[in-house]
Amino acid sequence: MHTTPLYRQLANHYLDAIRSGTLKTGERFPSIRLMMEKHAVSLSTAVQVCRELEDYGVLEARPRSGNYIRQPDTLPKTVVSTPPPLDTGAYLGIHEQVSSVLKASQRATIKVNFASAYCAPELYPLKILQEHMIKALRQDQHLLGVQGSTGGNLALRNILARRALTTKANLTAEKMVITNGATEAINLALRAVTQPGDTVAVESPTFYGLLQILESLNLRVLEVPATAHSGINLFALEQLLQSPERIRALIVIPNLQNPLGSIMPDANKARLVQLCAEHGTVLIEDDTYGDLVDTEQPLSTLKHWDCSDNVIYCASLNKTLAPGLRLGWISAGKWHERVEMLKHTQTRGCETLSQLAVGAFMKTPSYERYLRRLRKTLTQQRQQISAAITRYFPPGTCVTDPRGGTLLWVELPRHYSAMALFREALKVGIQISPGDIFSNTQRFDHFVRIGCGAPYSPKIDEALATLGRLLENQR
Ligand SMILES: Cc1ncc(COP(=O)(O)O)c(C=O)c1O
């Protein structure tokens, strides 16, 4: 199955032409009829290509004249959410949307959960970690009586720094802080480099948790289009960076983006790092999923391409190793001292026992063997769920085919409502993530994120068939 829909492939084709200057600003864009002829595509595909390019802000429809390549300086900003007032505890904007979805899920009795990005607990090496914990407690009877350092256990930081060398990132243990997951790492990064009211750009769509963090820190959000094909659209980003509004920071998930599953090509990573450095925009890298790539060859990080110490690297073990331990880390380069101070004032150091257990496991060859097995399992689970979606969902549904991870991003034909599906599915104990929570725009109201972290079973198959039936009722 080709996972990038034809209209997106064509849209990318034309974006490349605009980028390279083959199609210039102000020029007439090929007509719908010409596209149908030249690319042997249907009317609806040709129209979708134009719509996609309009979404990127590079195409402008002029009445009775056709489509034209847009002037870069008139490009619209994709979205700006106004910062919520500081003195209210009420959820506003995206946070309200996300909270209502999460709360509705918490109230329901869930039998099958497709909303989770985690693996099923049985896929994690829990027994081994428990054994390492018992060993650590035996070795140091005072362990629970002593507070750990703010930066975290140095042995674990050394292991993480050594592992990062394989992803070509040069992180030093001394300039790393162990955190409560990537969530705390990203919070720290943002607090270190922004002030309330600053503008921070994110990919669109992006993980809703990032949008919640931004809103909670009173930051303005700018969404930059991204595709499952290659992640953030650098052309659109470049235009935004040139606009008068200063973009203080940009958060990007370059590897196995949530929800798109995209992996940025190395050339794009290098260009992105360069662009941000040129415009004085701090690049915050969220590498939560990088270790879950299918291939043996590790993915490069943005940090690898960073020559000017402008990338803050954030990562987590919560998807790859043990969600219950909530371990993540941040390598903030020149902002390290500030991050360490913020960590100290916010939560102090993370507890030591889990760090010792994880460190003890990660330094053995069993860790790589475990990851290899996990990746294979996830590939199979994704394939099985993807095949079932093709079987049960309405014709015209598109599913991504990510090269790793736990997530599928499913595009329903436009007239279907993901939020209606979410509500109806909850009534029968099935939880999904509706596309609306991954953006402050309404662009993803017909998208659904499906988590593939659990082994395929008749129960999962039946739940997907039920989702298909619920969608049929929407017709
Ligand atoms: C892209 C991304 N970043 C960050 C997080 C949060 O990570 P953690 O659980 O380590 O705080 C998630 C969790 O789903 C995520 O998908």
Short mmCIF file of C-alpha atoms and ligand atoms in Angstrom, two decimals:
data_model
loop_
_atom_site.label_atom_id
_atom_site.label_comp_id
_atom_site.label_asym_id
_atom_site.label_seq_id
_atom_site.Cartn_x
_atom_site.Cartn_y
_atom_site.Cartn_z
CA MET A 1 0.00 0.00 0.00
CA HIS A 2 1.38 3.45 -0.91
CA THR A 3 0.81 5.48 2.18
CA THR A 4 1.22 9.00 0.92
CA PRO A 5 -2.00 9.80 -0.88
CA LEU A 6 -1.58 10.72 -4.51
CA TYR A 7 -2.71 14.31 -3.98
CA ARG A 8 -0.02 14.78 -1.31
CA GLN A 9 2.66 13.31 -3.58
CA LEU A 10 1.63 15.78 -6.25
CA ALA A 11 1.41 18.65 -3.80
CA ASN A 12 4.97 17.85 -2.68
CA HIS A 13 6.05 17.70 -6.30
CA TYR A 14 4.76 21.24 -6.87
CA LEU A 15 6.15 22.48 -3.57
CA ASP A 16 9.56 21.31 -4.73
CA ALA A 17 9.05 23.24 -7.97
CA ILE A 18 8.16 26.39 -6.03
CA ARG A 19 11.12 25.91 -3.71
CA SER A 20 13.54 25.50 -6.57
CA GLY A 21 12.14 28.52 -8.39
CA THR A 22 10.78 26.58 -11.37
CA LEU A 23 7.39 28.02 -10.43
CA LYS A 24 7.77 31.64 -9.40
CA THR A 25 5.73 33.96 -7.21
CA GLY A 26 2.88 35.56 -9.14
CA GLU A 27 2.95 32.92 -11.87
CA ARG A 28 -0.18 31.10 -12.88
CA PHE A 29 -0.42 27.60 -11.45
CA PRO A 30 -1.33 24.76 -13.87
CA SER A 31 -5.09 24.53 -14.29
CA ILE A 32 -7.11 21.68 -12.83
CA ARG A 33 -7.72 20.34 -16.33
CA LEU A 34 -4.02 20.42 -17.21
CA MET A 35 -3.15 18.60 -13.99
CA MET A 36 -5.74 15.94 -14.74
CA GLU A 37 -4.28 15.46 -18.21
CA LYS A 38 -0.60 15.58 -17.36
CA HIS A 39 -0.74 13.49 -14.21
CA ALA A 40 -3.62 11.23 -15.24
CA VAL A 41 -5.49 12.01 -12.02
CA SER A 42 -9.16 12.50 -11.25
CA LEU A 43 -10.85 15.85 -10.82
CA SER A 44 -11.07 15.39 -7.05
CA THR A 45 -7.34 14.59 -6.78
CA ALA A 46 -6.41 17.68 -8.79
CA VAL A 47 -8.70 19.82 -6.62
CA GLN A 48 -7.18 18.32 -3.47
CA VAL A 49 -3.68 19.17 -4.70
CA CYS A 50 -4.73 22.81 -4.98
CA ARG A 51 -6.42 22.75 -1.61
CA GLU A 52 -3.29 21.28 -0.02
CA LEU A 53 -1.11 23.98 -1.58
CA GLU A 54 -3.59 26.62 -0.42
CA ASP A 55 -3.25 25.14 3.07
CA TYR A 56 0.48 25.64 2.82
CA GLY A 57 -0.18 29.23 1.85
CA VAL A 58 1.62 29.01 -1.47
CA LEU A 59 -1.40 29.13 -3.75
CA GLU A 60 -3.99 31.79 -4.19
CA ALA A 61 -7.28 31.34 -6.06
CA ARG A 62 -8.30 34.38 -8.11
CA PRO A 63 -11.95 34.43 -9.22
CA ARG A 64 -12.41 33.54 -12.88
CA SER A 65 -8.67 33.64 -13.45
CA GLY A 66 -7.25 30.51 -11.85
CA ASN A 67 -4.67 29.72 -9.19
CA TYR A 68 -1.50 31.75 -8.72
CA ILE A 69 1.68 31.24 -6.76
CA ARG A 70 1.40 33.48 -3.76
CA GLN A 71 3.66 36.39 -2.84
CA PRO A 72 5.78 35.14 0.07
CA ASP A 73 5.32 38.35 2.07
CA THR A 74 1.55 38.02 1.97
CA LEU A 75 1.60 34.45 3.23
CA PRO A 76 -0.87 34.03 6.05
CA LYS A 77 0.20 32.66 9.39
CA THR A 78 -1.40 29.33 9.77
CA VAL A 79 -2.71 29.86 13.24
CA VAL A 80 -2.11 32.10 16.18
CA SER A 81 -3.81 31.33 19.43
CA THR A 82 -4.03 34.24 21.81
CA PRO A 83 -2.44 33.64 25.18
CA PRO A 84 -4.91 32.94 27.96
CA PRO A 85 -5.09 35.49 30.78
CA LEU A 86 -2.77 34.65 33.62
CA ASP A 87 -5.30 35.02 36.39
CA THR A 88 -7.76 32.32 35.38
CA GLY A 89 -7.65 28.64 36.07
CA ALA A 90 -10.12 27.93 33.29
CA TYR A 91 -8.93 25.89 30.36
CA LEU A 92 -8.91 27.91 27.18
CA GLY A 93 -8.28 27.18 23.54
CA ILE A 94 -6.73 23.84 22.70
CA HIS A 95 -6.36 22.91 26.33
CA GLU A 96 -10.13 23.05 26.74
CA GLN A 97 -10.61 20.88 23.68
CA VAL A 98 -8.00 18.33 24.77
CA SER A 99 -9.25 18.31 28.36
CA SER A 100 -12.83 17.65 27.33
CA VAL A 101 -11.69 14.73 25.18
CA LEU A 102 -9.47 13.30 27.92
CA LYS A 103 -12.13 13.78 30.60
CA ALA A 104 -14.84 12.14 28.50
CA SER A 105 -12.45 9.18 28.07
CA GLN A 106 -11.77 8.99 31.80
CA ARG A 107 -15.49 8.88 32.57
CA ALA A 108 -16.11 6.04 30.12
CA THR A 109 -15.48 2.34 30.69
CA ILE A 110 -12.81 1.55 28.16
CA LYS A 111 -12.54 -1.94 26.75
CA VAL A 112 -10.19 -1.21 23.85
CA ASN A 113 -7.88 1.79 23.89
CA PHE A 114 -6.58 3.01 20.54
CA ALA A 115 -5.79 6.44 22.01
CA SER A 116 -2.61 5.40 23.76
CA ALA A 117 0.83 5.96 22.23
CA TYR A 118 2.38 3.49 24.69
CA CYS A 119 3.06 -0.18 24.13
CA ALA A 120 1.01 -2.70 26.05
CA PRO A 121 2.62 -3.29 29.50
CA GLU A 122 3.51 -6.89 28.60
CA LEU A 123 5.83 -5.65 25.84
CA TYR A 124 8.09 -3.82 28.31
CA PRO A 125 10.89 -5.66 30.19
CA LEU A 126 9.22 -5.14 33.55
CA LYS A 127 10.59 -8.25 35.23
CA ILE A 128 14.18 -7.40 34.38
CA LEU A 129 13.71 -3.86 35.68
CA GLN A 130 12.15 -5.15 38.89
CA GLU A 131 15.16 -7.45 39.40
CA HIS A 132 17.57 -4.54 38.86
CA MET A 133 15.61 -2.50 41.39
CA ILE A 134 15.81 -5.22 44.02
CA LYS A 135 19.55 -5.55 43.38
CA ALA A 136 20.05 -1.80 43.72
CA LEU A 137 18.15 -1.71 47.01
CA ARG A 138 20.21 -4.61 48.34
CA GLN A 139 23.46 -2.95 47.33
CA ASP A 140 22.62 0.36 49.00
CA GLN A 141 20.43 0.09 52.08
CA HIS A 142 20.30 3.90 52.36
CA LEU A 143 19.11 4.44 48.81
CA LEU A 144 15.60 5.59 49.70
CA GLY A 145 16.92 7.78 52.49
CA VAL A 146 19.05 10.05 50.33
CA GLN A 147 17.97 12.68 47.83
CA GLY A 148 19.42 12.31 44.34
CA SER A 149 21.19 15.14 42.53
CA THR A 150 19.25 17.67 40.44
CA GLY A 151 20.94 16.56 37.22
CA GLY A 152 20.18 12.90 37.85
CA ASN A 153 22.31 9.79 38.17
CA LEU A 154 25.63 10.39 36.42
CA ALA A 155 26.08 6.75 35.37
CA LEU A 156 22.73 6.84 33.56
CA ARG A 157 23.58 10.16 31.95
CA ASN A 158 26.85 8.64 30.70
CA ILE A 159 24.98 5.71 29.17
CA LEU A 160 22.50 8.06 27.47
CA ALA A 161 25.33 10.22 26.14
CA ARG A 162 27.16 7.16 24.79
CA ARG A 163 23.98 5.86 23.13
CA ALA A 164 23.39 9.29 21.57
CA LEU A 165 26.69 8.90 19.72
CA THR A 166 25.01 6.26 17.56
CA THR A 167 22.42 8.85 16.50
CA LYS A 168 25.37 11.12 15.81
CA ALA A 169 24.45 13.55 18.55
CA ASN A 170 27.29 14.72 20.72
CA LEU A 171 25.72 15.09 24.15
CA THR A 172 27.80 15.27 27.29
CA ALA A 173 26.67 13.68 30.53
CA GLU A 174 27.68 16.79 32.48
CA LYS A 175 25.36 18.95 30.41
CA MET A 176 22.36 16.67 30.67
CA VAL A 177 19.49 16.66 33.16
CA ILE A 178 17.32 13.63 33.88
CA THR A 179 13.66 14.67 33.87
CA ASN A 180 10.17 13.47 34.56
CA GLY A 181 9.67 12.33 30.97
CA ALA A 182 9.86 14.41 27.82
CA THR A 183 7.00 16.50 29.20
CA GLU A 184 9.18 18.00 31.89
CA ALA A 185 12.13 18.29 29.50
CA ILE A 186 10.08 20.35 27.04
CA ASN A 187 8.59 22.46 29.83
CA LEU A 188 12.11 23.22 31.06
CA ALA A 189 13.36 24.03 27.57
CA LEU A 190 10.49 26.44 26.99
CA ARG A 191 10.84 28.07 30.38
CA ALA A 192 14.56 28.51 29.79
CA VAL A 193 14.25 30.30 26.47
CA THR A 194 10.86 32.05 26.40
CA GLN A 195 8.83 34.65 28.27
CA PRO A 196 5.02 34.51 28.56
CA GLY A 197 3.51 36.07 25.42
CA ASP A 198 6.35 34.91 23.14
CA THR A 199 5.48 33.06 19.97
CA VAL A 200 6.50 29.42 19.61
CA ALA A 201 6.01 27.46 16.40
CA VAL A 202 5.06 23.80 16.22
CA GLU A 203 4.34 21.31 13.49
CA SER A 204 0.73 21.00 12.41
CA PRO A 205 -0.58 18.51 13.35
CA THR A 206 1.41 17.85 16.47
CA PHE A 207 1.18 15.96 19.76
CA TYR A 208 -1.62 17.65 21.74
CA GLY A 209 0.48 17.53 24.93
CA LEU A 210 2.84 20.08 23.39
CA LEU A 211 -0.06 22.42 22.66
CA GLN A 212 -1.20 22.06 26.25
CA ILE A 213 2.29 22.89 27.56
CA LEU A 214 2.45 25.98 25.35
CA GLU A 215 -0.92 27.18 26.51
CA SER A 216 -0.10 26.54 30.15
CA LEU A 217 3.03 28.69 29.79
CA ASN A 218 1.04 31.52 28.18
CA LEU A 219 2.87 31.22 24.90
CA ARG A 220 1.41 32.06 21.53
CA VAL A 221 1.31 29.14 19.12
CA LEU A 222 2.06 29.23 15.45
CA GLU A 223 1.33 26.06 13.52
CA VAL A 224 3.53 25.17 10.56
CA PRO A 225 2.18 22.58 8.13
CA ALA A 226 3.81 19.17 8.23
CA THR A 227 3.28 16.08 6.14
CA ALA A 228 3.58 12.36 6.78
CA HIS A 229 6.02 12.33 3.88
CA SER A 230 8.85 14.41 5.36
CA GLY A 231 7.62 16.25 8.44
CA ILE A 232 7.66 20.01 8.82
CA ASN A 233 7.27 21.97 5.62
CA LEU A 234 10.48 23.95 5.37
CA PHE A 235 9.16 26.20 2.66
CA ALA A 236 6.24 27.32 4.82
CA LEU A 237 8.54 27.66 7.82
CA GLU A 238 10.96 29.83 5.92
CA GLN A 239 8.16 32.22 5.00
CA LEU A 240 7.01 32.40 8.61
CA LEU A 241 10.53 33.01 9.88
CA GLN A 242 10.78 35.97 7.52
CA SER A 243 7.57 37.56 8.82
CA PRO A 244 7.89 40.48 11.26
CA GLU A 245 6.56 38.46 14.21
CA ARG A 246 9.53 37.00 16.03
CA ILE A 247 9.35 33.25 16.54
CA ARG A 248 11.28 32.65 19.73
CA ALA A 249 11.34 28.85 19.55
CA LEU A 250 10.23 25.96 17.37
CA ILE A 251 9.40 22.50 18.71
CA VAL A 252 9.91 19.71 16.20
CA ILE A 253 9.54 15.94 16.45
CA PRO A 254 11.91 14.99 13.62
CA ASN A 255 11.76 11.21 14.04
CA LEU A 256 8.45 9.32 13.95
CA GLN A 257 6.43 12.45 14.48
CA ASN A 258 3.29 12.17 16.60
CA PRO A 259 0.75 11.79 14.99
CA LEU A 260 2.14 11.78 11.41
CA GLY A 261 4.86 9.15 11.85
CA SER A 262 7.09 11.18 9.53
CA ILE A 263 10.86 10.99 9.59
CA MET A 264 12.60 14.10 8.31
CA PRO A 265 15.20 13.34 5.63
CA ASP A 266 18.73 14.24 6.75
CA ALA A 267 18.92 17.09 4.25
CA ASN A 268 15.76 18.61 5.75
CA LYS A 269 17.12 18.20 9.27
CA ALA A 270 20.31 20.02 8.32
CA ARG A 271 18.38 22.80 6.58
CA LEU A 272 15.95 23.18 9.49
CA VAL A 273 18.78 23.59 11.99
CA GLN A 274 20.45 26.13 9.73
CA LEU A 275 17.22 28.10 9.18
CA CYS A 276 16.51 28.35 12.90
CA ALA A 277 20.05 29.43 13.68
CA GLU A 278 19.91 32.10 10.96
CA HIS A 279 16.67 33.55 12.33
CA GLY A 280 17.55 33.37 16.03
CA THR A 281 14.80 30.82 16.70
CA VAL A 282 15.70 28.23 19.33
CA LEU A 283 15.03 24.73 18.05
CA ILE A 284 13.61 22.33 20.63
CA GLU A 285 13.97 18.75 19.45
CA ASP A 286 11.52 16.17 20.81
CA ASP A 287 13.07 12.76 20.15
CA THR A 288 10.53 10.69 22.07
CA TYR A 289 10.17 8.00 19.40
CA GLY A 290 13.52 7.85 17.58
CA ASP A 291 14.55 4.53 19.16
CA LEU A 292 11.42 2.85 17.81
CA VAL A 293 12.46 3.11 14.14
CA ASP A 294 12.17 -0.23 12.31
CA THR A 295 15.67 -0.20 10.89
CA GLU A 296 18.90 -1.26 12.57
CA GLN A 297 20.46 1.98 11.38
CA PRO A 298 19.69 4.64 14.03
CA LEU A 299 18.09 7.88 12.85
CA SER A 300 20.08 11.06 13.01
CA THR A 301 18.91 13.78 15.36
CA LEU A 302 18.60 17.52 14.75
CA LYS A 303 21.26 17.92 17.43
CA HIS A 304 23.73 16.21 15.09
CA TRP A 305 23.43 19.07 12.59
CA ASP A 306 23.71 21.76 15.25
CA CYS A 307 26.96 23.74 14.86
CA SER A 308 25.86 26.82 16.81
CA ASP A 309 24.48 25.25 20.00
CA ASN A 310 20.97 26.35 19.08
CA VAL A 311 19.21 22.98 19.49
CA ILE A 312 17.83 21.78 22.82
CA TYR A 313 17.52 18.02 22.76
CA CYS A 314 14.67 16.36 24.72
CA ALA A 315 13.96 12.64 24.90
CA SER A 316 12.18 10.02 26.95
CA LEU A 317 12.21 6.37 27.93
CA ASN A 318 8.47 6.33 28.51
CA LYS A 319 7.56 4.85 25.15
CA THR A 320 10.59 2.63 24.68
CA LEU A 321 11.22 1.16 28.11
CA ALA A 322 8.88 1.80 31.03
CA PRO A 323 6.09 4.38 31.16
CA GLY A 324 5.70 3.82 34.89
CA LEU A 325 9.18 5.17 35.64
CA ARG A 326 8.59 8.50 33.85
CA LEU A 327 12.22 9.00 32.88
CA GLY A 328 13.32 11.48 30.26
CA TRP A 329 16.25 13.81 29.70
CA ILE A 330 17.27 17.15 28.32
CA SER A 331 20.52 18.35 26.85
CA ALA A 332 20.23 22.12 26.66
CA GLY A 333 23.75 23.16 25.62
CA LYS A 334 24.33 26.81 26.46
CA TRP A 335 21.06 26.91 28.42
CA HIS A 336 22.13 23.98 30.61
CA GLU A 337 22.76 25.99 33.80
CA ARG A 338 19.40 27.72 33.51
CA VAL A 339 17.62 24.43 32.86
CA GLU A 340 19.32 22.86 35.87
CA MET A 341 18.27 25.79 38.05
CA LEU A 342 14.67 25.57 36.81
CA LYS A 343 14.63 21.82 37.41
CA HIS A 344 15.90 22.36 40.93
CA THR A 345 13.28 24.98 41.75
CA GLN A 346 10.49 23.05 40.09
CA THR A 347 10.81 19.42 41.18
CA ARG A 348 14.42 18.79 42.39
CA GLY A 349 16.15 15.68 41.05
CA CYS A 350 14.22 12.62 39.86
CA GLU A 351 14.23 9.67 42.23
CA THR A 352 17.32 7.48 42.07
CA LEU A 353 16.06 3.90 42.25
CA SER A 354 14.51 3.85 38.79
CA GLN A 355 17.55 5.56 37.29
CA LEU A 356 19.86 2.91 38.75
CA ALA A 357 17.66 0.08 37.49
CA VAL A 358 17.36 1.55 34.00
CA GLY A 359 21.09 2.30 33.85
CA ALA A 360 21.96 -1.25 34.93
CA PHE A 361 19.73 -2.68 32.19
CA MET A 362 20.74 -0.25 29.46
CA LYS A 363 24.43 -1.03 29.79
CA THR A 364 23.88 -4.73 29.04
CA PRO A 365 23.55 -6.14 25.48
CA SER A 366 20.06 -7.32 26.49
CA TYR A 367 18.80 -3.77 26.06
CA GLU A 368 19.57 -3.68 22.33
CA ARG A 369 18.14 -7.18 21.94
CA TYR A 370 14.97 -6.06 23.73
CA LEU A 371 14.62 -2.98 21.50
CA ARG A 372 15.10 -5.08 18.38
CA ARG A 373 12.34 -7.43 19.48
CA LEU A 374 10.03 -4.56 20.40
CA ARG A 375 10.51 -2.89 17.02
CA LYS A 376 9.66 -6.12 15.19
CA THR A 377 6.57 -6.61 17.31
CA LEU A 378 5.40 -3.05 16.68
CA THR A 379 5.94 -3.37 12.93
CA GLN A 380 3.71 -6.42 12.92
CA GLN A 381 1.05 -4.78 15.08
CA ARG A 382 0.96 -1.69 12.88
CA GLN A 383 0.64 -3.82 9.75
CA GLN A 384 -2.21 -5.86 11.22
CA ILE A 385 -4.13 -2.81 12.39
CA SER A 386 -3.52 -0.98 9.12
CA ALA A 387 -4.85 -3.96 7.16
CA ALA A 388 -7.95 -4.09 9.37
CA ILE A 389 -8.57 -0.36 8.88
CA THR A 390 -8.40 -0.87 5.11
CA ARG A 391 -10.84 -3.75 5.51
CA TYR A 392 -13.37 -2.08 7.78
CA PHE A 393 -13.19 1.70 7.24
CA PRO A 394 -15.01 3.49 4.40
CA PRO A 395 -13.52 3.50 0.89
CA GLY A 396 -11.27 6.51 0.44
CA THR A 397 -9.70 6.17 3.90
CA CYS A 398 -5.91 6.74 3.86
CA VAL A 399 -3.53 5.33 6.45
CA THR A 400 0.07 6.33 7.03
CA ASP A 401 2.78 3.68 6.87
CA PRO A 402 5.39 4.95 9.35
CA ARG A 403 8.80 3.32 9.53
CA GLY A 404 8.40 2.63 13.21
CA GLY A 405 6.61 3.55 16.40
CA THR A 406 3.15 2.86 17.72
CA LEU A 407 0.97 5.29 15.79
CA LEU A 408 -1.11 5.38 12.63
CA TRP A 409 -2.66 8.60 11.36
CA VAL A 410 -5.87 7.83 9.53
CA GLU A 411 -7.49 10.25 7.11
CA LEU A 412 -11.19 9.62 6.56
CA PRO A 413 -12.98 11.01 3.53
CA ARG A 414 -13.70 14.69 4.22
CA HIS A 415 -17.36 14.50 5.19
CA TYR A 416 -16.74 12.14 8.13
CA SER A 417 -16.41 13.59 11.62
CA ALA A 418 -13.65 12.18 13.83
CA MET A 419 -15.15 13.87 16.89
CA ALA A 420 -18.54 12.21 16.26
CA LEU A 421 -16.73 8.90 15.86
CA PHE A 422 -14.87 9.53 19.12
CA ARG A 423 -18.15 10.13 21.01
CA GLU A 424 -19.98 7.16 19.51
CA ALA A 425 -17.00 4.85 20.04
CA LEU A 426 -16.73 5.84 23.72
CA LYS A 427 -20.32 4.72 24.24
CA VAL A 428 -19.28 1.18 23.30
CA GLY A 429 -16.00 1.27 25.24
CA ILE A 430 -13.57 2.07 22.41
CA GLN A 431 -11.20 5.01 22.77
CA ILE A 432 -9.62 6.81 19.83
CA SER A 433 -7.85 10.16 19.44
CA PRO A 434 -9.82 12.53 17.21
CA GLY A 435 -7.74 14.68 14.86
CA ASP A 436 -9.10 17.97 16.28
CA ILE A 437 -6.90 17.78 19.38
CA PHE A 438 -3.69 17.78 17.36
CA SER A 439 -4.13 21.35 16.17
CA ASN A 440 -5.82 24.61 17.03
CA THR A 441 -7.24 24.72 13.50
CA GLN A 442 -10.11 22.57 12.32
CA ARG A 443 -7.99 21.03 9.57
CA PHE A 444 -7.92 17.57 11.08
CA ASP A 445 -11.58 17.07 11.92
CA HIS A 446 -11.68 14.02 9.65
CA PHE A 447 -8.48 12.44 10.96
CA VAL A 448 -8.08 9.85 13.69
CA ARG A 449 -4.91 8.70 15.46
CA ILE A 450 -4.85 4.99 16.15
CA GLY A 451 -2.34 3.54 18.61
CA CYS A 452 -0.93 0.12 17.76
CA GLY A 453 0.85 -0.62 21.04
CA ALA A 454 -1.14 -3.73 21.91
CA PRO A 455 -0.75 -7.19 20.31
CA TYR A 456 -3.38 -7.89 17.67
CA SER A 457 -6.28 -9.97 18.97
CA PRO A 458 -9.88 -10.85 18.08
CA LYS A 459 -10.94 -8.11 20.53
CA ILE A 460 -8.93 -5.50 18.63
CA ASP A 461 -10.20 -6.79 15.31
CA GLU A 462 -13.80 -6.58 16.53
CA ALA A 463 -13.23 -3.05 17.88
CA LEU A 464 -11.90 -1.89 14.48
CA ALA A 465 -14.86 -3.50 12.75
CA THR A 466 -17.13 -1.61 15.19
CA LEU A 467 -15.40 1.68 14.33
CA GLY A 468 -16.03 0.89 10.66
CA ARG A 469 -19.74 0.30 11.38
CA LEU A 470 -19.98 3.53 13.36
CA LEU A 471 -18.51 5.39 10.41
CA GLU A 472 -21.04 3.76 8.10
CA ASN A 473 -23.77 5.27 10.30
CA GLN A 474 -22.35 8.71 9.58
CA ARG A 475 -23.01 8.42 5.85
C1 LIG B 1 5.94 13.53 20.72
C2 LIG B 1 5.77 13.38 22.19
N1 LIG B 1 6.46 14.18 23.00
C3 LIG B 1 6.35 14.07 24.34
C4 LIG B 1 5.50 13.15 24.92
C5 LIG B 1 5.42 13.06 26.40
O1 LIG B 1 6.41 12.20 26.78
P1 LIG B 1 6.60 11.71 28.30
O2 LIG B 1 5.56 10.69 28.57
O3 LIG B 1 7.98 11.17 28.29
O4 LIG B 1 6.46 12.90 29.18
C6 LIG B 1 4.75 12.31 24.11
C7 LIG B 1 3.82 11.33 24.68
O5 LIG B 1 2.97 10.79 24.03
C8 LIG B 1 4.88 12.44 22.71
O6 LIG B 1 4.19 11.67 21.87
#
